[in-house]
Coordinates of C-alpha atoms in Angstrom, one line a residue:
Chain A
X85 CA 6.0 24.2 24.9
X86 CA 7.3 23.7 21.4
X87 CA 4.4 22.0 19.6
X88 CA 1.3 24.0 18.5
X89 CA -1.7 22.7 16.7
X90 CA -4.4 24.9 15.1
X91 CA -7.6 23.0 14.0
X92 CA -11.1 21.9 14.8
X93 CA -12.9 20.4 17.8
X94 CA -16.2 18.7 16.9
X95 CA -19.0 16.4 17.9
X96 CA -19.3 13.7 15.3
X97 CA -22.0 11.3 14.4
X98 CA -20.6 8.2 12.8
X99 CA -22.2 5.3 11.0
X100 CA -20.2 2.2 10.1
X101 CA -21.5 -1.0 8.6
X102 CA -21.8 -2.3 12.2
X103 CA -22.7 0.5 14.5
X104 CA -23.8 4.1 14.8
X105 CA -22.5 6.6 17.4
X106 CA -24.0 10.0 18.0
X107 CA -22.3 13.2 19.3
X108 CA -18.9 11.7 20.0
X109 CA -15.8 13.8 20.5
X110 CA -13.9 14.5 17.3
X111 CA -12.2 17.2 15.3
X112 CA -8.8 17.4 13.6
X113 CA -7.0 19.2 16.5
X114 CA -8.5 16.8 19.1
X115 CA -7.2 13.7 17.4
X116 CA -3.9 15.3 16.7
X117 CA -3.3 16.6 20.2
X118 CA -4.2 13.4 21.9
X119 CA -1.7 11.6 19.8
X120 CA 1.1 14.2 19.9
X121 CA 0.8 14.6 23.6
X122 CA 2.0 11.0 24.0
X123 CA 5.3 12.4 22.8
X124 CA 5.5 16.0 24.0
X125 CA 3.2 18.6 25.6
X126 CA 1.0 20.2 23.0
X127 CA -0.8 23.5 22.8
X128 CA -4.1 23.6 21.0
X129 CA -5.8 26.6 19.3
X130 CA -9.4 26.1 18.3
X131 CA -13.0 27.0 19.1
X132 CA -15.9 25.2 20.7
X133 CA -19.5 26.3 21.7
X134 CA -21.1 26.6 25.1
X135 CA -22.3 23.0 24.7
X136 CA -18.8 21.5 24.7
X137 CA -18.7 19.1 27.6
X138 CA -16.5 19.5 30.7
X139 CA -15.5 15.9 30.5
X140 CA -13.9 16.5 27.1
X141 CA -12.0 19.6 28.4
X142 CA -10.8 17.3 31.2
X143 CA -9.8 14.6 28.9
X144 CA -7.7 16.9 26.8
X145 CA -6.1 18.6 29.8
X146 CA -5.6 15.2 31.4
X147 CA -3.6 14.1 28.3
X148 CA -1.3 17.2 28.8
X149 CA -2.9 19.4 26.2
X150 CA -2.6 23.1 26.9
X151 CA -6.0 24.7 26.2
X152 CA -5.1 28.4 26.7
X153 CA -5.7 28.9 23.0
X154 CA -9.2 27.2 23.2
X155 CA -11.9 29.8 22.6
X156 CA -15.4 29.1 24.0
X157 CA -17.7 31.0 21.8
X158 CA -21.4 31.7 22.0
X159 CA -23.2 29.0 19.9
X160 CA -22.8 25.4 19.3
X161 CA -19.7 23.3 18.7
X162 CA -19.0 22.2 15.1
X163 CA -20.9 19.1 14.1
X164 CA -19.9 16.5 11.4
X165 CA -21.8 13.4 10.5
X166 CA -20.6 10.7 8.1
X167 CA -21.0 7.1 7.0
X168 CA -18.4 4.6 6.0
X169 CA -18.9 1.8 3.5
X170 CA -18.2 -1.7 4.6
X171 CA -14.8 -1.7 3.0
X172 CA -13.8 1.5 4.8
X173 CA -12.5 3.0 1.6
X174 CA -15.5 5.2 0.9
X175 CA -16.8 7.9 3.3
X176 CA -19.9 9.9 2.8
X177 CA -20.5 13.2 4.6
X178 CA -24.1 13.2 5.7
X179 CA -24.2 16.5 7.4
X180 CA -21.9 19.4 8.4
X181 CA -22.9 22.2 10.8
X182 CA -20.2 24.8 11.0
X183 CA -21.8 26.6 14.0
X184 CA -19.0 28.4 16.0
X185 CA -16.5 27.5 13.3
X186 CA -18.2 29.9 10.9
X187 CA -16.8 33.0 12.4
X188 CA -13.7 31.5 14.0
X189 CA -10.6 33.7 14.1
X190 CA -7.8 31.7 15.7
X191 CA -5.8 33.5 18.4
X192 CA -2.5 32.1 19.3
X193 CA -1.7 32.9 23.0
X194 CA 1.4 35.0 23.3
X195 CA 3.4 32.4 25.1
X196 CA 2.8 29.9 22.2
X197 CA 3.7 32.4 19.4
X198 CA 7.3 31.2 19.7
X199 CA 6.4 27.6 19.0
X200 CA 9.1 25.9 17.0
X201 CA 6.8 23.1 15.6
X202 CA 3.4 23.9 14.2
X203 CA 0.7 21.7 12.7
X204 CA -2.1 23.3 10.8
X205 CA -4.7 20.6 11.1
X206 CA -7.6 20.3 8.7
X207 CA -9.6 23.6 8.6
X208 CA -10.2 26.2 6.0
X209 CA -6.9 27.5 4.4
X210 CA -8.0 31.0 5.5
X211 CA -8.1 30.0 9.2
X212 CA -4.9 28.1 8.8
X213 CA -3.2 31.1 7.3
X214 CA -4.5 33.5 10.0
X215 CA -3.1 31.0 12.6
X216 CA 0.2 30.7 11.0
X217 CA 0.5 34.5 10.7
X218 CA 0.7 34.7 14.5
X219 CA 3.6 32.3 14.9
X220 CA 6.9 34.2 15.0
X221 CA 9.6 32.1 13.6
X222 CA 8.6 28.4 13.4
X223 CA 11.2 25.8 12.5
X224 CA 8.9 23.2 10.9
X225 CA 5.3 23.8 9.8
X226 CA 3.2 20.9 8.6
X227 CA -0.2 21.4 6.9
X228 CA -3.1 19.0 6.5
X229 CA -6.1 19.6 4.3
X230 CA -9.1 17.8 2.6
X231 CA -10.9 17.4 -0.7
X232 CA -13.4 20.1 0.3
X233 CA -10.7 22.8 0.4
X234 CA -9.1 21.6 -2.8
X235 CA -12.5 22.2 -4.4
X236 CA -13.7 25.4 -2.9
X237 CA -10.5 27.2 -1.8
X238 CA -7.8 26.0 -4.1
X239 CA -6.1 29.4 -4.6
X240 CA -5.8 30.0 -0.9
X241 CA -4.6 26.5 -0.3
X242 CA -1.9 26.7 -3.0
X243 CA -0.7 30.0 -1.6
X244 CA -0.5 28.5 1.9
X245 CA 1.5 25.5 0.5
X246 CA 4.2 28.0 -0.4
X247 CA 4.5 28.9 3.3
X248 CA 4.9 25.5 4.9
X249 CA 7.7 23.0 5.2
X250 CA 5.6 19.9 4.9
X251 CA 2.1 18.8 3.9
X252 CA 0.3 15.6 4.7
X253 CA -2.6 14.4 2.6
X254 CA -4.1 11.2 1.3
X255 CA -3.5 9.7 -2.1
X256 CA -6.9 10.8 -3.5
X257 CA -6.3 14.4 -2.4
X258 CA -2.9 14.4 -4.0
X259 CA -4.4 13.2 -7.2
X260 CA -7.1 15.9 -7.0
X261 CA -4.7 18.7 -6.2
X262 CA -2.3 17.9 -9.1
X263 CA -4.5 16.2 -11.7
X264 CA -2.0 13.4 -11.8
X265 CA -3.3 9.8 -11.6
X266 CA 0.1 8.3 -10.9
X267 CA 0.8 8.4 -7.2
X268 CA 4.5 9.2 -7.5
X269 CA 4.0 11.9 -10.0
X270 CA 1.1 13.3 -7.9
X271 CA 3.5 13.5 -4.9
X272 CA 6.1 15.2 -7.0
X273 CA 3.4 17.6 -8.2
X274 CA 2.4 18.5 -4.7
X275 CA 6.1 19.2 -3.8
X276 CA 6.4 21.5 -6.8
X277 CA 3.7 23.7 -5.1
X278 CA 6.1 24.5 -2.3
X279 CA 6.5 22.2 0.6
X280 CA 9.9 20.5 0.8
X281 CA 8.3 17.4 2.4
X282 CA 5.2 15.7 1.1
X283 CA 3.6 12.8 3.1
X284 CA 1.0 10.7 1.4
X285 CA -1.3 8.7 3.6
X286 CA -2.6 5.5 2.0
X287 CA -4.8 4.0 4.7
X288 CA -4.2 0.3 5.2
X289 CA -1.3 0.5 2.7
X290 CA 0.7 2.9 4.9
X291 CA 2.4 6.1 4.1
X292 CA 5.0 7.6 1.8
X293 CA 7.3 10.5 2.2
X294 CA 8.9 12.4 -0.6
X295 CA 11.6 15.0 0.0
X296 CA 14.1 16.7 -2.4
X297 CA 16.6 13.9 -2.8
X298 CA 15.2 11.0 -0.7
X299 CA 11.9 9.1 -0.1
X300 CA 10.7 6.8 2.6
X301 CA 7.9 4.3 2.7
X302 CA 6.2 2.7 5.7
X303 CA 3.6 -0.1 5.5
X304 CA 0.3 0.1 7.4
X305 CA 0.3 -1.4 10.8
X306 CA -1.7 -4.7 10.5
X307 CA -4.9 -3.8 12.3
X308 CA -7.2 -6.9 12.3
X309 CA -10.3 -5.1 13.5
X310 CA -11.1 -1.6 12.3
X311 CA -13.9 0.0 14.3
X312 CA -13.9 3.6 13.1
X313 CA -11.2 5.2 10.8
X314 CA -12.2 8.8 11.7
X315 CA -9.2 10.7 12.9
X316 CA -6.6 8.2 11.6
X317 CA -5.0 10.9 9.5
X318 CA -4.9 13.4 12.4
X319 CA -3.5 10.7 14.7
X320 CA -0.9 9.9 12.2
X321 CA 0.1 13.6 12.0
X322 CA 0.0 13.7 15.8
X323 CA 2.5 10.8 16.1
X324 CA 4.6 12.3 13.4
X325 CA 4.8 15.9 14.7
X326 CA 4.9 14.7 18.3
X327 CA 8.0 12.7 17.6
X328 CA 9.6 15.5 15.6
X329 CA 8.9 18.1 18.3
X330 CA 10.1 15.7 21.1
X331 CA 13.3 15.1 19.2
X332 CA 13.7 18.8 18.5
X333 CA 15.1 18.6 14.9
X334 CA 13.7 17.9 11.5
X335 CA 16.7 16.0 10.0
X336 CA 16.1 13.1 7.7
X337 CA 16.5 10.3 10.3
X338 CA 14.0 12.1 12.6
X339 CA 11.4 12.4 9.8
X340 CA 11.9 8.7 8.9
X341 CA 11.3 7.6 12.5
X342 CA 8.4 10.0 12.7
X343 CA 6.7 8.2 9.8
X344 CA 6.8 5.0 11.9
X345 CA 5.5 6.7 15.0
X346 CA 2.7 8.3 13.1
X347 CA 1.7 5.0 11.6
X348 CA 1.7 3.4 15.1
X349 CA -0.5 6.2 16.5
X350 CA -2.9 6.0 13.6
X351 CA -3.3 2.2 14.1
X352 CA -4.4 2.7 17.7
X353 CA -6.9 5.3 16.7
X354 CA -8.9 3.2 14.3
X355 CA -9.4 0.4 16.8
X356 CA -12.1 2.4 18.6
X357 CA -14.8 5.0 18.1
X358 CA -13.9 8.6 18.6
X359 CA -10.8 9.1 20.7
X360 CA -11.3 6.1 23.0
X361 CA -8.4 4.1 21.7
X362 CA -6.0 7.0 21.2
X363 CA -6.7 8.5 24.6
X364 CA -6.5 5.1 26.2
X365 CA -3.2 4.1 24.7
X366 CA 0.0 4.9 26.5
X367 CA 3.3 5.7 24.9
X368 CA 4.1 2.1 25.7
X369 CA 1.6 0.7 23.2
X370 CA 2.7 3.1 20.5
X371 CA 6.3 2.1 21.2
X372 CA 5.3 -1.6 20.9
X373 CA 3.8 -1.0 17.5
X374 CA 6.7 1.1 16.4
X375 CA 9.0 -1.8 17.1
X376 CA 6.7 -4.3 15.3
X377 CA 6.7 -2.0 12.3
X378 CA 10.5 -1.9 12.4
X379 CA 10.6 -5.7 12.4
X380 CA 8.2 -5.6 9.4
X381 CA 10.5 -3.5 7.3
X382 CA 13.9 -4.8 8.3
X383 CA 15.3 -7.0 5.5
Chain B
X151 CA 19.3 -26.6 -12.8
X152 CA 17.5 -26.1 -9.5
X153 CA 14.5 -23.8 -10.5
X154 CA 11.5 -25.2 -12.4
X155 CA 8.4 -23.3 -13.5
X156 CA 5.2 -25.0 -14.8
X157 CA 2.7 -22.6 -16.3
X158 CA 1.3 -21.0 -19.5
X159 CA 2.7 -19.4 -22.6
X160 CA 0.3 -17.2 -24.5
X161 CA -0.4 -14.6 -27.1
X162 CA -2.1 -11.7 -25.5
X163 CA -4.2 -8.8 -26.9
X164 CA -4.0 -5.9 -24.6
X165 CA -6.0 -2.7 -24.5
X166 CA -5.0 0.1 -22.2
X167 CA -6.4 3.7 -22.0
X168 CA -3.6 4.7 -24.3
X169 CA -2.9 1.9 -26.7
X170 CA -3.8 -1.5 -28.1
X171 CA -1.4 -4.3 -28.9
X172 CA -2.4 -7.6 -30.6
X173 CA -0.9 -11.0 -30.3
X174 CA 2.0 -10.1 -28.1
X175 CA 4.0 -12.7 -26.1
X176 CA 2.6 -13.4 -22.7
X177 CA 1.7 -16.2 -20.2
X178 CA 2.5 -16.8 -16.6
X179 CA 5.5 -19.1 -17.2
X180 CA 7.0 -16.7 -19.8
X181 CA 7.0 -13.7 -17.5
X182 CA 8.2 -15.7 -14.6
X183 CA 11.0 -17.4 -16.5
X184 CA 12.3 -14.2 -18.1
X185 CA 12.5 -12.6 -14.6
X186 CA 13.9 -15.6 -12.7
X187 CA 16.5 -16.3 -15.3
X188 CA 18.1 -12.9 -14.4
X189 CA 19.0 -14.7 -11.2
X190 CA 19.5 -18.4 -12.1
X191 CA 19.0 -20.7 -15.0
X192 CA 15.3 -21.8 -15.1
X193 CA 13.6 -24.8 -16.7
X194 CA 10.1 -24.2 -18.1
X195 CA 7.3 -26.7 -18.5
X196 CA 4.4 -25.7 -20.7
X197 CA 2.7 -26.0 -24.0
X198 CA 2.4 -23.9 -27.2
X199 CA 0.8 -24.5 -30.6
X200 CA 2.4 -24.8 -34.0
X201 CA 1.8 -21.0 -34.4
X202 CA 4.3 -20.1 -31.7
X203 CA 6.9 -18.0 -33.3
X204 CA 10.6 -19.0 -33.5
X205 CA 11.6 -15.5 -32.4
X206 CA 9.9 -16.2 -29.1
X207 CA 11.6 -19.5 -28.6
X208 CA 14.8 -17.7 -29.3
X209 CA 14.0 -15.0 -26.8
X210 CA 13.4 -17.5 -24.0
X211 CA 16.5 -19.5 -24.9
X212 CA 18.5 -16.4 -25.2
X213 CA 17.5 -15.4 -21.7
X214 CA 18.8 -18.8 -20.4
X215 CA 15.5 -20.6 -20.1
X216 CA 15.7 -24.3 -20.6
X217 CA 12.8 -25.4 -22.9
X218 CA 13.2 -29.2 -22.8
X219 CA 9.9 -29.3 -21.1
X220 CA 8.1 -27.2 -23.7
X221 CA 5.6 -29.2 -25.6
X222 CA 4.7 -28.1 -29.1
X223 CA 1.2 -29.4 -29.7
X224 CA -1.0 -29.6 -32.7
X225 CA -3.3 -26.6 -32.6
X226 CA -3.0 -22.9 -31.7
X227 CA -1.3 -21.3 -28.7
X228 CA -3.4 -20.1 -25.8
X229 CA -4.9 -16.6 -26.4
X230 CA -6.0 -14.1 -23.8
X231 CA -7.4 -10.7 -24.4
X232 CA -8.0 -8.0 -21.8
X233 CA -8.6 -4.3 -21.2
X234 CA -7.4 -2.1 -18.4
X235 CA -9.3 0.8 -17.0
X236 CA -7.4 4.1 -16.9
X237 CA -6.5 3.7 -13.2
X238 CA -5.0 0.3 -13.9
X239 CA -6.9 -1.2 -10.9
X240 CA -9.6 -2.9 -13.0
X241 CA -8.9 -5.4 -15.6
X242 CA -11.6 -6.9 -17.9
X243 CA -11.1 -10.2 -19.6
X244 CA -12.5 -9.7 -23.2
X245 CA -11.7 -13.2 -24.6
X246 CA -10.0 -16.4 -23.6
X247 CA -9.2 -19.2 -26.1
X248 CA -7.6 -22.2 -24.3
X249 CA -6.6 -23.9 -27.6
X250 CA -3.7 -26.3 -26.8
X251 CA -4.1 -25.6 -23.1
X252 CA -7.4 -27.5 -23.1
X253 CA -5.8 -30.9 -23.2
X254 CA -2.4 -30.0 -21.7
X255 CA -0.8 -32.6 -19.5
X256 CA 2.5 -31.2 -18.2
X257 CA 5.5 -33.5 -18.5
X258 CA 8.5 -32.7 -16.4
X259 CA 11.7 -33.8 -18.1
X260 CA 13.6 -36.4 -16.1
X261 CA 16.6 -34.3 -15.5
X262 CA 14.3 -31.6 -14.0
X263 CA 12.4 -33.9 -11.7
X264 CA 15.0 -33.3 -9.1
X265 CA 14.5 -29.5 -9.1
X266 CA 14.8 -28.1 -5.5
X267 CA 12.7 -25.0 -6.2
X268 CA 9.4 -25.1 -8.0
X269 CA 7.0 -22.4 -9.1
X270 CA 3.5 -23.5 -10.1
X271 CA 2.6 -20.4 -12.2
X272 CA -1.1 -19.5 -12.8
X273 CA -2.8 -22.4 -14.5
X274 CA -5.6 -24.7 -13.5
X275 CA -5.1 -26.4 -10.1
X276 CA -5.4 -29.8 -11.9
X277 CA -2.5 -29.0 -14.2
X278 CA -0.5 -27.6 -11.3
X279 CA -1.1 -30.7 -9.3
X280 CA -0.1 -33.0 -12.1
X281 CA 3.1 -31.0 -12.6
X282 CA 3.9 -31.1 -8.9
X283 CA 3.3 -34.9 -8.8
X284 CA 6.4 -35.3 -11.1
X285 CA 8.9 -33.4 -8.9
X286 CA 10.6 -35.9 -6.6
X287 CA 11.6 -34.0 -3.5
X288 CA 11.3 -30.3 -3.9
X289 CA 12.6 -28.1 -1.1
X290 CA 10.4 -25.0 -1.7
X291 CA 7.3 -25.0 -3.8
X292 CA 5.4 -21.7 -4.5
X293 CA 2.0 -21.5 -6.0
X294 CA 0.2 -18.7 -7.9
X295 CA -3.5 -18.7 -8.8
X296 CA -6.2 -16.3 -9.9
X297 CA -9.9 -15.5 -9.2
X298 CA -11.1 -17.8 -12.0
X299 CA -9.8 -20.9 -10.2
X300 CA -11.1 -19.8 -6.8
X301 CA -14.5 -19.6 -8.5
X302 CA -14.5 -22.8 -10.6
X303 CA -12.0 -25.1 -8.9
X304 CA -11.9 -24.1 -5.3
X305 CA -11.8 -27.7 -4.0
X306 CA -8.8 -28.7 -6.1
X307 CA -7.1 -25.4 -5.3
X308 CA -7.6 -25.8 -1.5
X309 CA -6.2 -29.4 -1.8
X310 CA -3.2 -28.1 -3.6
X311 CA -2.6 -25.4 -1.0
X312 CA -2.0 -28.2 1.5
X313 CA 0.9 -29.5 -0.6
X314 CA 2.9 -26.2 -1.2
X315 CA 5.3 -24.2 1.0
X316 CA 4.2 -20.8 -0.2
X317 CA 1.5 -19.1 -2.1
X318 CA 1.5 -15.7 -3.9
X319 CA -1.8 -14.0 -4.7
X320 CA -3.2 -10.5 -4.8
X321 CA -5.3 -8.9 -2.1
X322 CA -8.6 -9.4 -3.9
X323 CA -7.9 -13.1 -4.4
X324 CA -7.0 -13.5 -0.7
X325 CA -10.3 -11.8 0.2
X326 CA -12.2 -14.0 -2.2
X327 CA -10.6 -17.2 -1.1
X328 CA -11.2 -16.6 2.6
X329 CA -14.3 -14.4 2.7
X330 CA -12.3 -12.0 4.9
X331 CA -12.5 -8.3 4.0
X332 CA -9.6 -7.4 6.3
X333 CA -6.3 -7.8 4.5
X334 CA -4.4 -9.2 7.5
X335 CA -7.1 -11.6 8.5
X336 CA -7.4 -12.7 4.9
X337 CA -3.6 -13.4 4.8
X338 CA -4.0 -15.4 8.0
X339 CA -6.9 -17.3 6.6
X340 CA -4.9 -18.3 3.5
X341 CA -2.1 -19.5 5.8
X342 CA -4.5 -21.7 7.6
X343 CA -5.3 -23.5 4.4
X344 CA -1.7 -24.9 4.4
X345 CA 1.1 -22.9 3.0
X346 CA 3.6 -21.8 5.6
X347 CA 4.3 -18.6 3.7
X348 CA 1.7 -16.3 2.2
X349 CA 2.7 -13.4 -0.1
X350 CA 0.1 -10.8 -0.9
X351 CA 0.7 -8.6 -3.9
X352 CA -0.9 -5.2 -3.6
X353 CA 0.1 -3.6 -7.0
X354 CA 1.4 0.0 -6.5
X355 CA 1.2 -0.6 -2.8
X356 CA 3.8 -3.3 -2.8
X357 CA 3.7 -6.7 -1.2
X358 CA 3.3 -8.3 2.2
X359 CA 4.7 -11.7 3.5
X360 CA 3.1 -13.6 6.3
X361 CA 4.9 -16.5 7.9
X362 CA 4.3 -18.4 11.2
X363 CA 6.0 -16.0 13.5
X364 CA 7.2 -13.1 11.4
X365 CA 5.9 -10.8 8.6
X366 CA 7.6 -8.5 6.1
X367 CA 6.3 -5.6 4.1
X368 CA 7.8 -4.0 1.0
X369 CA 6.5 -0.9 -0.7
X370 CA 5.8 -0.7 -4.4
X371 CA 8.7 0.6 -6.5
X372 CA 7.8 4.1 -7.6
X373 CA 7.0 3.6 -11.3
X374 CA 6.2 6.9 -12.8
X375 CA 4.9 5.6 -16.1
X376 CA 3.0 2.4 -16.2
X377 CA 2.6 1.1 -19.8
X378 CA 1.0 -2.4 -19.2
X379 CA 0.7 -4.2 -15.9
X380 CA 0.2 -7.6 -17.5
X381 CA 2.7 -10.1 -16.0
X382 CA 3.7 -7.9 -13.0
X383 CA 2.7 -10.7 -10.6
X384 CA 4.5 -13.3 -12.5
X385 CA 7.6 -11.1 -12.8
X386 CA 7.4 -10.5 -9.0
X387 CA 7.3 -14.3 -8.5
X388 CA 10.2 -14.7 -10.9
X389 CA 12.4 -12.2 -9.1
X390 CA 11.3 -13.8 -5.8
X391 CA 11.9 -17.4 -6.7
X392 CA 14.9 -16.6 -8.9
X393 CA 16.6 -15.0 -5.9
X394 CA 15.7 -17.9 -3.5
X395 CA 16.9 -20.5 -6.0
X396 CA 20.2 -18.6 -6.6
X397 CA 20.8 -18.3 -2.9
X398 CA 19.9 -21.9 -2.4
X399 CA 18.0 -21.7 0.9
X400 CA 14.6 -20.5 2.1
X401 CA 15.6 -19.0 5.4
X402 CA 13.8 -15.9 6.6
X403 CA 16.5 -13.4 5.5
X404 CA 16.5 -15.0 2.0
X405 CA 12.7 -14.6 1.8
X406 CA 12.9 -11.0 2.9
X407 CA 15.5 -10.2 0.3
X408 CA 13.4 -12.1 -2.3
X409 CA 10.5 -9.8 -1.6
X410 CA 12.6 -6.8 -2.6
X411 CA 14.0 -8.5 -5.7
X412 CA 10.5 -9.6 -6.7
X413 CA 9.3 -6.0 -6.4
X414 CA 12.2 -4.7 -8.4
X415 CA 11.5 -7.2 -11.2
X416 CA 7.8 -6.4 -11.3
X417 CA 8.5 -2.7 -11.6
X418 CA 10.6 -3.3 -14.7
X419 CA 7.8 -5.5 -16.3
X420 CA 5.1 -2.8 -16.1
X421 CA 7.1 -0.2 -17.9
X422 CA 6.5 -1.9 -21.3
X423 CA 4.1 -4.0 -23.2
X424 CA 4.5 -7.8 -23.1
X425 CA 8.0 -8.9 -22.1
X426 CA 9.9 -6.0 -23.7
X427 CA 11.0 -4.4 -20.4
X428 CA 11.6 -7.5 -18.5
X429 CA 13.6 -9.1 -21.3
X430 CA 15.5 -5.9 -22.0
X431 CA 16.5 -5.4 -18.3
X432 CA 19.7 -6.7 -17.1
X433 CA 20.4 -7.9 -13.6
X434 CA 22.1 -4.5 -13.2
X435 CA 18.8 -2.6 -13.5
X436 CA 17.1 -5.0 -11.1
X437 CA 19.9 -4.5 -8.6
X438 CA 19.7 -0.8 -9.0
X439 CA 16.0 -0.9 -8.1
X440 CA 16.6 -3.3 -5.2
X441 CA 19.0 -0.8 -3.7
X442 CA 16.6 2.1 -4.2
X443 CA 13.9 0.0 -2.4
X444 CA 16.4 -0.7 0.4
X445 CA 17.0 3.1 0.8
X446 CA 13.2 3.7 0.8
X447 CA 12.7 1.3 3.8
X448 CA 15.7 2.0 5.9
X449 CA 14.8 4.2 8.9

């Protein structure tokens, strides 16, 4: 198994302008692994509490996610609660209960320590670094983060950026991290912190990749009915890294294709609450959207 | 001469977070014609007052713009004054003085009445309709508009949309016109009002074209230093229609290429105040940016 993700599993309570759902499956590693496992078997390292439901273990295993690295700790699973404005562009965190995440120390199972492709899903930079320490000689490590860590753990985050090959973050986070308002200069500023590849997620406007001497832009997939954008970024990363790991290299053409597959995976995710639309979607649907995206960018 | 533009000429006063410029050359037809004339000779129909400066007549003529249809009326040239927020996304109109525009009745010179390609640049739908009435048998007519006309002349605008082949508007205007928050549904809603081709401009996020059975997306050109976004949309349309008219057809591949050329032209425009960067740029620079855009979207 060549793809490893280290991140969170959660129960989320989500309010949109139309609906409210309580205690639904979420977490960065969950969304990532459900998307990436459409492409390649994926090993997950994370922690849940005793309250984590058997049906959710079964859903992950059923999708081909290896859970040897999943710790079941005394206490409750991480909870997050948030509300989206009607235009989807603003998200308010209503409540966060770290629970078992508070003392989480990731343990990478021995047989996954040789993973070639690693995704450090959104989690504290300290947890991400401790996870990365246990991977022997990864070929391509990608990191995700969020505004919270830029605020409260900037130093640890910047240090970690020097150890990874790629980072994926949204436009607002790139601006926050660099102090640059201009999107292109912000991307360049993030690259100067270490990672050779910077991927900026721009929601409905797609994503942008900046590397040393090339860049690539992909439009958003036209989703006509957004239900819940939670997990879109993690699903994007899952499609991206899943394709890279399945292909087995990280050459330019692979990374370009990965941008399209990530976009296709994210577009499935936002069409349902929780993981219902990313779980339910086969590789066939992702492939269909990939081909539609290709048509949309072919002059 | 196969490309005709009907629109405004203005003196603008612009405030940005960094600078203020008074009484600089502007107007929808001006920006359009300076961009389109990089591709093909362009005839302009519009009105100015006696105060319009000879140097600006010379600049337009020097760029190859035919001014036979330019009326010089008693009174003052149209004035517009606006201020941009630091993030460029919000523009406040500070003052508008219609002056000679108030009683403008466009007159298309006889030898331009046979124009095959027509751009109805932003102006009141009444003026746009009266201009279009005088074109005998155009092959491809594209319309631009703005939030003001959606507010105060919706009926006339909707009627006009039934008479054109294409419309170009920004995402906010498409939402306003259709009442649809979702960008893709908004584009679809605009198409249902008549035009076979809808082009949505999304600023730094590029542009999107929706036709009956195909769609095309182009990213924004990475401009690292925006000076003044005024005229970006008109320059986009100028690059788009200039390329279409120069090619001489409006087949799908032509429209796709036109999206790239429009984006390239708009990116030049925003790098300077007024028309200084679109006037100063040769076709060579637009071609260079077109090729960079091609590289950015080639998987």
